[in-house]
Coordinates of C-alpha atoms and ligand atoms in Angstrom, one line a residue:
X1 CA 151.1 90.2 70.3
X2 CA 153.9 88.9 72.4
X3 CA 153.0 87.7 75.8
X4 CA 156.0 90.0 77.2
X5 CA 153.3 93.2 75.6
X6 CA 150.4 94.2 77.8
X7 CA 148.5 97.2 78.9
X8 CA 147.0 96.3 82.4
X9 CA 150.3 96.8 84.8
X10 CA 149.6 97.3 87.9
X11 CA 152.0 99.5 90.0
X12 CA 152.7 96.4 92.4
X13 CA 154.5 94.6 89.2
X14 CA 156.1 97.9 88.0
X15 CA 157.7 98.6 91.7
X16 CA 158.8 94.9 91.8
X17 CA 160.3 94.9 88.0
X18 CA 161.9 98.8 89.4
X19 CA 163.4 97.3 92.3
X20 CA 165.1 94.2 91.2
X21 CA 168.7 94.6 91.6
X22 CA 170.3 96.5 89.4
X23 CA 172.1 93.9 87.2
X24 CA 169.7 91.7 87.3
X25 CA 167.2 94.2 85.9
X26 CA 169.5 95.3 83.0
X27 CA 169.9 91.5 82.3
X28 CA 165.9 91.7 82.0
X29 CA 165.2 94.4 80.0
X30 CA 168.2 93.5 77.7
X31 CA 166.6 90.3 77.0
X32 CA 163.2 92.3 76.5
X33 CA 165.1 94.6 74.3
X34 CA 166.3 91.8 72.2
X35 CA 163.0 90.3 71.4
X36 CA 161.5 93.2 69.9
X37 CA 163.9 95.5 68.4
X38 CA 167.8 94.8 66.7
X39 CA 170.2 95.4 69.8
X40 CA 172.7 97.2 67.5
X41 CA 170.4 100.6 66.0
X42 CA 170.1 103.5 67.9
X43 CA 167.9 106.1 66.3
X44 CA 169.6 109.4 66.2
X45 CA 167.2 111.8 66.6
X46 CA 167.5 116.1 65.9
X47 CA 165.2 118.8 67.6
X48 CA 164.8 122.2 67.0
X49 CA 162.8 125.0 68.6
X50 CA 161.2 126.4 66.1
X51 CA 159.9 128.9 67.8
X52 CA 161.3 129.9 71.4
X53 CA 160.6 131.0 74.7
X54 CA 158.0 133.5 76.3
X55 CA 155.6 130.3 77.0
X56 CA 152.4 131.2 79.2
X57 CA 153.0 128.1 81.0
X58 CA 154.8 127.4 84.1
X59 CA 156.5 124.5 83.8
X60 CA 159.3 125.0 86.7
X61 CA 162.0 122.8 84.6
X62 CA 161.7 124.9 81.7
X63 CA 164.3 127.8 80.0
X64 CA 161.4 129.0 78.1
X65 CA 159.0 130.0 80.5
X66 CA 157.8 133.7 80.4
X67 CA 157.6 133.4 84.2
X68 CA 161.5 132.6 84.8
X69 CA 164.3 134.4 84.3
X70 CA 166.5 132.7 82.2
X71 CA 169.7 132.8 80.1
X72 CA 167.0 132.0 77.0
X73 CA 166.2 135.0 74.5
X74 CA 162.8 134.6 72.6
X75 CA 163.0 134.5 69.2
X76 CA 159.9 134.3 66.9
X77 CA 158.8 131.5 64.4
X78 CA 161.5 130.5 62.5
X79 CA 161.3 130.6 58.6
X80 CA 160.2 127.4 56.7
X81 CA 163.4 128.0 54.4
X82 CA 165.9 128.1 57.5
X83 CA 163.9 125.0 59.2
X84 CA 164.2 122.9 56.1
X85 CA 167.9 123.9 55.8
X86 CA 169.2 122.8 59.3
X87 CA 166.6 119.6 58.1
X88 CA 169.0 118.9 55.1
X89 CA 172.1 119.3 57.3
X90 CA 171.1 117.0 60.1
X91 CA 169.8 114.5 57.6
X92 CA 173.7 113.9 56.0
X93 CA 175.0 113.7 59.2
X94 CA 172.6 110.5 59.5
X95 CA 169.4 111.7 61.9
X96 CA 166.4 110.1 60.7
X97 CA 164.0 111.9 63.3
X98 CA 163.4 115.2 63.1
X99 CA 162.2 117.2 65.6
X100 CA 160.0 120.3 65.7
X101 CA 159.4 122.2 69.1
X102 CA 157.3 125.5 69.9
X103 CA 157.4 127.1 73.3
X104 CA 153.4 127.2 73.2
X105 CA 150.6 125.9 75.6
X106 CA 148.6 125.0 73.0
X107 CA 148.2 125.4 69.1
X108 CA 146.2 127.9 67.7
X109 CA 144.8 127.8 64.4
X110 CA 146.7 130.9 62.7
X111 CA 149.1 131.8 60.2
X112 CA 151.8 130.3 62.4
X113 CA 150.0 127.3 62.7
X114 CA 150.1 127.2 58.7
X115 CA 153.6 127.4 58.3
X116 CA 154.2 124.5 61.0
X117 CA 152.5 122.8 58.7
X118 CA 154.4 123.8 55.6
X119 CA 157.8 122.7 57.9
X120 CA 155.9 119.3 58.2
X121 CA 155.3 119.0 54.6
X122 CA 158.6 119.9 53.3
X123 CA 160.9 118.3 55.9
X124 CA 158.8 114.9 55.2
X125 CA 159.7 115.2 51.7
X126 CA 163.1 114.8 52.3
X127 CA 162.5 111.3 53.9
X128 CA 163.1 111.5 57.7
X129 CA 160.3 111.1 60.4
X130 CA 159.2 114.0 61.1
X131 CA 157.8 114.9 64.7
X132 CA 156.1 118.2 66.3
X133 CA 156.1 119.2 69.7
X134 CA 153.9 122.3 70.0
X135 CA 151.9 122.2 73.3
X136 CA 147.8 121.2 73.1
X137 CA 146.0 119.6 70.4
X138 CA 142.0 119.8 69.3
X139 CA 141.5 116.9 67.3
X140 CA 140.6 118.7 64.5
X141 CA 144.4 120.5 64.3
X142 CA 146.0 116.9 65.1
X143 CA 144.0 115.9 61.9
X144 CA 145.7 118.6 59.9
X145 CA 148.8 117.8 61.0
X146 CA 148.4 114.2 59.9
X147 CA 147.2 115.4 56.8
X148 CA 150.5 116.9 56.2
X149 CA 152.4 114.0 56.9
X150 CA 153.0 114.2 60.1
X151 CA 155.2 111.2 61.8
X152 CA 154.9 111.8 65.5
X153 CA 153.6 114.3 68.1
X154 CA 155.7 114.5 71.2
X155 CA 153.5 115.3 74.2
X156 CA 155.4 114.1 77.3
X157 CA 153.0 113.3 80.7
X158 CA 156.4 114.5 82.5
X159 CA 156.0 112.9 86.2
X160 CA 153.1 111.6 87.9
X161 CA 149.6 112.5 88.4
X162 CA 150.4 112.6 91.9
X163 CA 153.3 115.2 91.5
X164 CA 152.3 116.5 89.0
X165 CA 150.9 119.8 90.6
X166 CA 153.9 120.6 91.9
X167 CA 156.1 120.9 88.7
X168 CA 152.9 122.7 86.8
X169 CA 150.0 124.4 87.7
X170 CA 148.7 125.8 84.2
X171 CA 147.4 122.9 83.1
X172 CA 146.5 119.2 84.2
X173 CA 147.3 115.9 83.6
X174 CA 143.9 115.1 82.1
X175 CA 144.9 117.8 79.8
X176 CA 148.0 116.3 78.7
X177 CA 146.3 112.9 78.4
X178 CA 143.9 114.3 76.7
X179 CA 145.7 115.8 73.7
X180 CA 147.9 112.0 73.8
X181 CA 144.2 111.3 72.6
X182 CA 143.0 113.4 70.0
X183 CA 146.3 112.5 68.5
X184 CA 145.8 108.7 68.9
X185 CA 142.8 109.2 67.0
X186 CA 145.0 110.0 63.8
X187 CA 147.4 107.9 62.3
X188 CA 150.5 110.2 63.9
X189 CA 152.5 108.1 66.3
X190 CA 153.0 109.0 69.9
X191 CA 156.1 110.1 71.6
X192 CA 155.2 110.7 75.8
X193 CA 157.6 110.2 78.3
X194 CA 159.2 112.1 81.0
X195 CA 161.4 113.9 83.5
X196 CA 163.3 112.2 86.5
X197 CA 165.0 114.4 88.8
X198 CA 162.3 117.4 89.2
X199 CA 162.4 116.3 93.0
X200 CA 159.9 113.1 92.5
X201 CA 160.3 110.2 94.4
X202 CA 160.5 106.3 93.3
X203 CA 156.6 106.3 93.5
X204 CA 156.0 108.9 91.2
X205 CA 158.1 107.4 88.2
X206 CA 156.8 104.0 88.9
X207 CA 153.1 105.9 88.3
X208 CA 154.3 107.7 85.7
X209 CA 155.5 104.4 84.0
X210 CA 151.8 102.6 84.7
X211 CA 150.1 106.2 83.1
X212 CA 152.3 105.4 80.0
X213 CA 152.2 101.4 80.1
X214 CA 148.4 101.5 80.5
X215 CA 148.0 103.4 77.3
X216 CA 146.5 100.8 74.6
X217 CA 148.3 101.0 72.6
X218 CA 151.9 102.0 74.4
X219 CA 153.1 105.3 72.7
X220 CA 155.1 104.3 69.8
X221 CA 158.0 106.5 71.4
X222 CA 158.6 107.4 75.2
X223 CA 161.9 109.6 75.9
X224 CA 163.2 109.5 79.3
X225 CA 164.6 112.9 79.9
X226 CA 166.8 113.9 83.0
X227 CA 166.3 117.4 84.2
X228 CA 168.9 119.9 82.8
X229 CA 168.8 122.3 85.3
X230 CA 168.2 125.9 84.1
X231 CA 169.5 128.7 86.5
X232 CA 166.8 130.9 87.0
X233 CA 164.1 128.2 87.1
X234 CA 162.5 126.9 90.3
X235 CA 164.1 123.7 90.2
X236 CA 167.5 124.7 89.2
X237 CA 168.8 123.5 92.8
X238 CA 167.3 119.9 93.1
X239 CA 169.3 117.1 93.7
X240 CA 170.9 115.4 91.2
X241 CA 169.8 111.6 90.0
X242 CA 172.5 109.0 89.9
X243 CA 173.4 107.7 86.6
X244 CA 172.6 104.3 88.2
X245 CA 169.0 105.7 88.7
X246 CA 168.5 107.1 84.8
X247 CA 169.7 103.2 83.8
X248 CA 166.9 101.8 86.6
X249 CA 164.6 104.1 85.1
X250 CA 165.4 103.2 81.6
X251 CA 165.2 99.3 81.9
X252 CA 162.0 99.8 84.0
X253 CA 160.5 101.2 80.6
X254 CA 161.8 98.8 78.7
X255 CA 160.4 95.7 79.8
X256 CA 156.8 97.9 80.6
X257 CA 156.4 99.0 76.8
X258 CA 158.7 96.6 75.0
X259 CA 158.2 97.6 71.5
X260 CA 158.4 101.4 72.1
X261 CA 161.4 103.4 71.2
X262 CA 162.8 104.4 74.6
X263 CA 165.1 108.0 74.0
X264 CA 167.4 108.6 75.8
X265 CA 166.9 112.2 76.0
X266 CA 168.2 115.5 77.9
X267 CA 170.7 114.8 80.5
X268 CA 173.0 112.6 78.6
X269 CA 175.2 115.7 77.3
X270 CA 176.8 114.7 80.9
X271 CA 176.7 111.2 80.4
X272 CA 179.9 109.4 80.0
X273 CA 180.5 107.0 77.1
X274 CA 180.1 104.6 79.5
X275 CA 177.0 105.9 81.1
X276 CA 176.0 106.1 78.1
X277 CA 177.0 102.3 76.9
X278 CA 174.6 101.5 80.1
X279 CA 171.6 102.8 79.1
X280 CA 171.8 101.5 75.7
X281 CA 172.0 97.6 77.3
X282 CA 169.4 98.9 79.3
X283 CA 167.1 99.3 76.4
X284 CA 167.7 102.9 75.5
X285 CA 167.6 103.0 71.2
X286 CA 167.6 106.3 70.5
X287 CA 169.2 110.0 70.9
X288 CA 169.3 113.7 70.0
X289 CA 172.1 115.1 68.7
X290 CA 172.7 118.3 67.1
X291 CA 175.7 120.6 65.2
X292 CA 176.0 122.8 67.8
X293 CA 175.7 120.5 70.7
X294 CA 172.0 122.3 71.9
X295 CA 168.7 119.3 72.9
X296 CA 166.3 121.6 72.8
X297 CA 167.9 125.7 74.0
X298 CA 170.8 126.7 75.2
X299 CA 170.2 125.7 78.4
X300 CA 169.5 122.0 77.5
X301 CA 172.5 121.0 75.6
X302 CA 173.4 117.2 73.6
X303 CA 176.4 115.9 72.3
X304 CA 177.2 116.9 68.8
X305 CA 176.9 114.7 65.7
X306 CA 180.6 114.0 65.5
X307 CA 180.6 112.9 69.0
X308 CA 178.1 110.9 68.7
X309 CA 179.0 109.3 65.7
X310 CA 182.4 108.2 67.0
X311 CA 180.5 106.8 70.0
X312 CA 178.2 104.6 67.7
X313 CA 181.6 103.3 65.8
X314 CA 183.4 102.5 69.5
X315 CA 180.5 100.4 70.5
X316 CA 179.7 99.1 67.1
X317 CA 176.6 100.3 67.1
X318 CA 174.5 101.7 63.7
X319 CA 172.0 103.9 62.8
X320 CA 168.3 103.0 62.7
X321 CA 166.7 103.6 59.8
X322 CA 163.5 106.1 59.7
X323 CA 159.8 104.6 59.4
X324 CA 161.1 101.2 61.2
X325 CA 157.7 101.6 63.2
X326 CA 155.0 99.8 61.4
X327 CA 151.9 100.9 63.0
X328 CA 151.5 103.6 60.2
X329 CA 151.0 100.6 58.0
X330 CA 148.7 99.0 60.8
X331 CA 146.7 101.4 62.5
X332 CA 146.9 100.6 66.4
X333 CA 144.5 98.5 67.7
X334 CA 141.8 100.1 69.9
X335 CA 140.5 99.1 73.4
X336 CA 136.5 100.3 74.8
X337 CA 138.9 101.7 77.0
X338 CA 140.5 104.3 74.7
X339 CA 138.5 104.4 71.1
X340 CA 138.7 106.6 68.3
X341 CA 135.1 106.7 68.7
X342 CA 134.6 108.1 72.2
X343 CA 137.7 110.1 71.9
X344 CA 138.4 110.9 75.5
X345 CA 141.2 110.4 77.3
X346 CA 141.4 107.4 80.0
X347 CA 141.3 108.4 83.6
X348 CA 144.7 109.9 84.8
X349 CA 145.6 106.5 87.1
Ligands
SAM1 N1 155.6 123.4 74.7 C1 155.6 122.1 74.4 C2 155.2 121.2 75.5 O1 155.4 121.5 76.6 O2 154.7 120.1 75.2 C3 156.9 121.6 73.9 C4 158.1 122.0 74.6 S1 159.4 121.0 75.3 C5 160.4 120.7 73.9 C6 158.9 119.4 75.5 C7 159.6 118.6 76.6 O3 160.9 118.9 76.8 C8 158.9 118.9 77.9 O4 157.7 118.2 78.0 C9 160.0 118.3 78.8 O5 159.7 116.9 79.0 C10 161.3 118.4 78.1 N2 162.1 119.4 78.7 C11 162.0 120.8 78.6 N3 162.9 121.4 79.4 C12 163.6 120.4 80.0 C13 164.7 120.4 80.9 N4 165.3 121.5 81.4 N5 165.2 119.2 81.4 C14 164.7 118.1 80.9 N6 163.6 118.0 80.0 C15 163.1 119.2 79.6
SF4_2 FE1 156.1 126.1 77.7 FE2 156.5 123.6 76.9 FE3 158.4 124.9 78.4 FE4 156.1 124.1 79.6 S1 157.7 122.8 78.7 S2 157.0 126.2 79.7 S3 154.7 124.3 77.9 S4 157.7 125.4 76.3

């Protein structure tokens, strides 16, 4: 283990490392970035919602919530046949993640949850990582997924456990770090991360960044989204971040989790190249794009695969090949603090 990878931040050192100057912190993290991963791949990343909208839950960013009125339709489970096409597709136009979502609070064990597993299956046989997002886990259904072949699990912690009441109140933090895990208890990867610009303030995303960075081990993954705001949802008239404050953000993860792939996620479809060339000195190495330029819905929208291509060529940049992250080979080491064997989650901080 480098000495640069630890587990015990406190938010002291994480406020300090967010506050340095601006320039001086992306000299930091770039150096950071350098030590672990090679500074010219960025992962290129697809997502699709599988299945979409009319979600129980009430998370006040989201286009798919039941309880907001959105431009979003809700469409049922898609077919395994259609999911592995669009699979293919993204796969020649070089994504080597690929992302399944489902607008559900939690997975049930059903017929639909058979077929997410058949999309697992047969999208991992075409050699890409494959990663679900699909709500709350037991640790038996995380089992079966990883029996499937299963890559990652996305399961972002979103803000703070201090704000966190305020962006959702169907569910809790502890729940969230509880599925993180059930799932740690299985050899699928980890992809948590969150939003800036829900109305937080610098304390909550420097807690947010100790939650993850006390995770042992860090999730292999963490994206860093910036709200896309939906109209219709409650927080589709907050203020919006400064570009300068997704890059502070970004660095600030970098140098906390070192070796984790840090996403750039929704919110750069209004990024400029040069925005964009920031983050990525920042530490960002990876992206989602997508044919016809949608993240995640309508609502949240990415650059297409064109676009981005020609952005990787201008700033000589290539793509990273899938299953880079070793810890499938190595299982993650576990502290007392989080075993396999107690199996709950640690104390939101
Ligand atoms: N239902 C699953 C869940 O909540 O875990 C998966 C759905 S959603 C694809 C997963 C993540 O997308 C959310 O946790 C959130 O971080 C991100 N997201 C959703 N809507 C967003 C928005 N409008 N702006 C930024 N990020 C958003
Ligand atoms: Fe549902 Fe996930 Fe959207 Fe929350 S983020 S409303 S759980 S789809």
């Amino acid at each position: 283990m480098h000495d640069d990878l630890r587990c015990d931040w406190t938010k002291d050192e994480i406020r300090a490392i967010y506050r340095t100057p601006l320039l001086d912190l992306i000299h930091q993290a770039a150096t950071v970035h350098r030590r672990h991963h090679d500074p010219a791949e960025v992962q290129v990343c697809k997502l699709i919602s599988v299945k979409t909208g009319a979600c129980p839950e009430d998370c006040k960013y989201c286009s798919q919530s039941v309880r907001y009125k959105t431009e979003v339709e809700p469409t049922p489970l898609m077919d395994v046949a259609d999911v592995l096409e669009t699979a293919k597709r993204a796969k020649a136009a070089g994504v080597t993640r690929f992302c399944l979502g489902a607008a559900w609070r939690q997975v049930k064990d059903n017929s639909q949850f058979d077929s997410v597993l058949e999309m697992v299956r047969e999208v991992t046989d075409l050699g890409v990582e494959v990663c679900c997002t699909l709500g709350m886990l037991t640790p038996d259904q995380a089992g079966k997924l990883e029996d499937a072949g299963l890559y990652a699990y996305n399961h972002n912690v979103d803000t703070s456990n201090e704000y966190y009441d305020k962006v959702i109140t169907t569910r809790t933090y502890q729940d969230r770090l509880q599925t993180l895990a059930n799932v740690r208890k299985t050899n699928v990867t980890i992809c948590s991360g969150g939003i800036i610009g829900l109305g937080e303030t610098e304390e909550d995303r420097i807690s947010m960044l100790q939650t993850l960075g006390t995770l042992d081990p860090h999730p292999e993954s963490v994206p860093i989204n910036v709200l896309s705001k939906v109209p219709g949802t409650p927080l589709a008239n907050v203020e919006d971040v400064s570009v300068f404050d997704t890059v502070r953000m970004i660095a600030t993860t970098r140098i906390v989790m070192p070796k984790s792939v840090v996403r750039l996620s929704a919110g750069r479809a209004k990024m400029s190249p040069s925005d964009q060339a920031m983050c990525f000195m920042a530490g960002a190495n990876s992206i989602f794009s997508s044919e016809a330029k949608i993240m995640l819905t309508k609502a949240v929208p990415s650059q297409s695969y064109d676009e981005d291509k020609a952005l990787l060529q201008q700033l000589d940049l290539k793509i990273r090949q899938p299953f880079k992250d070793q810890s499938r080979e190595h299982p993650p080491q576990y502290s007392t603090q989080h075993s396999p064997q107690n199996s709950t989650a640690p104390a939101a901080t």
